[in-house]
Amino acid sequence: MKQRIEQATIALETARLSLDKQFYPEYHLATYAGWLNDPNGLIYHNGLYHAFYQHHPYSADWGPMHWGHATSKDMVHWQHQPIALAPGEQYDRDGCFSGSAVSHDGKLYLFYTGHIWLSDVGDDSQIYQAQCLAVSDDGIHFEKKGVVLPSPEGYMHFRDPKVWYQDSRWWMVVGARDSSDLGQVLLFHSYDLFNWSEDYQILAKTDDKNVYMWECPDFFPLGEQFVTLFSPQGKKPQNHQYRNRFQNGYLVGNWSPNQCYEVTNQFSEIDYGHDFYAPQTFLSKDGRRIAIAWMDMWESHMPSKPHGWSGCLTLPRELTLSDQGKVYVNPIKELATLRQSAIEIEPCIFEKNTQIMLLEDATACEVELIWDLENSPAEKFGFWVGNGAQFFIDGQSQQLVLARHYPEHTISDYRSAALPQTRQLKIHAFIDKSSLEVFINEGEICFTSRIYPQKNQRALTLFAINQSAKLLKATLWRLNKAVE
Ligand code: FRU
């Protein structure tokens, strides 16, 4: 594997020299060059946070999957590390697919899916997938240990292991598609990380007959309950819901090792934007449950591809559970270390058809706005980023809307969610070179989307259209760079 990693590193170093950085993030983790998809192996281990990711170092398109790697002291500032895994053994010949990490006895263990095309490359109907292990002493260089869990009979799509320790055992959930083409999560256990039970439980399964696969499952305690987070494939759009190519969301329920998973809250989407997929969670050093996702979507148009790279990760978000069993999602508090000095905007009433530009070049910034919903009869109010992206309250439909319009990239679409029936609405937004992440009312709703402003088209402007809107508070920060 060493040779294959060296070869990929040379390819990356060369590609980096000609990268066009127009859309390259300033404070989100992206690859040096080439392609990135799911976050993998997120973990706090021996004093550092590790983020691995699905990576194709040889082009900006998906290809034989490697694991890229970066480390951080604070989950905010990231440093690139050498590629951790390269495919090529008989059992992972065509890719080291997604997986997770555990820290044990000072070593870092990576569990991933070895992927093999049995017929043509790309023919998903004939594949073999098995769970594999690689171990490292220094957290940087990994030694592959081979397959630790072959696919059970009747399962061809069997991938994305997430491993954790609980009640004297190691547990693994794996995403699967059963012989009737229905998505589910299988649960296995082990006492030593190497030998895994052949018998398994179906922890949870789809109740939607269109859903043929659950990718990237995660299973973790939150509050007093257990959350199953996963990425279902096949869900059909329903009005404003499930509009992306694939979805992401969660179930909430009760579980203990000797008990079946009892679901108390059925499937809910966790993000309402265009680009949030395959999230994985981990514990921060002080025990908070943090999630990071791939900030893109399969089959969507990615205008950075001709620039030599594609794909980046979302900001880390802290997850909490409300008494009603709803997962709240908030940006981690450590992100405040990126802030330059705060700019306060005077509370004011936006008279009908007015706009105020807050920042001419909103390249890397954060803004917090509080609107008085009871005293804002405007038909539409919120903010624009240049002339291509807008986030607004739609008074007519009582929806929150994130809309994009980049005809030069044939991108023009919107995503929406029901407007919370609160008196005030807090909008907390992060803008980077090609992304917009919006958190509403302390994490009740969030939207994550890629945006592609043209050069000199990045003004951040507040507006109110057809009648007035009342702004109670607004604070703006420019943000420092966090990744090279
Ligand atoms: C999710 C996914 C995983 C798979 C990986 C391959 O985005 O399809 O199921 O392991 O990507 O890159």
GROMACS .gro file of C-alpha atoms and ligand atoms in nm, residues 37-38 54 62 65 97-98 159-160 215-216 277-278 298, ligand 1:
model
   26
   37ASN     CA    1  -1.718   1.250  -0.061
   38ASP     CA    2  -1.824   1.107   0.278
   54GLN     CA    3  -1.364   0.924   0.074
   62TRP     CA    4  -1.539   0.973  -0.812
   65MET     CA    5  -1.178   0.520  -0.324
   97PHE     CA    6  -1.537   0.259   0.096
   98SER     CA    7  -1.677   0.450   0.395
  159ARG     CA    8  -2.127  -0.127   0.367
  160ASP     CA    9  -2.022   0.169   0.582
  215GLU     CA   10  -2.612   0.412   0.342
  216CYS     CA   11  -2.375   0.531   0.614
  277TYR     CA   12  -2.519   1.368   0.286
  278ALA     CA   13  -2.356   1.076   0.467
  298TRP     CA   14  -2.460   1.249  -0.563
  485FRU     C1   15  -2.223   0.727   0.046
  485FRU     C2   16  -2.146   0.615  -0.024
  485FRU     C3   17  -2.120   0.499   0.071
  485FRU     C4   18  -1.999   0.436   0.013
  485FRU     C5   19  -1.922   0.554  -0.038
  485FRU     C6   20  -1.843   0.528  -0.163
  485FRU     O1   21  -2.208   0.851  -0.014
  485FRU     O2   22  -2.217   0.574  -0.140
  485FRU     O3   23  -2.229   0.412   0.087
  485FRU     O4   24  -1.927   0.364   0.107
  485FRU     O5   25  -2.016   0.656  -0.063
  485FRU     O6   26  -1.761   0.634  -0.195
   0.00000   0.00000   0.00000
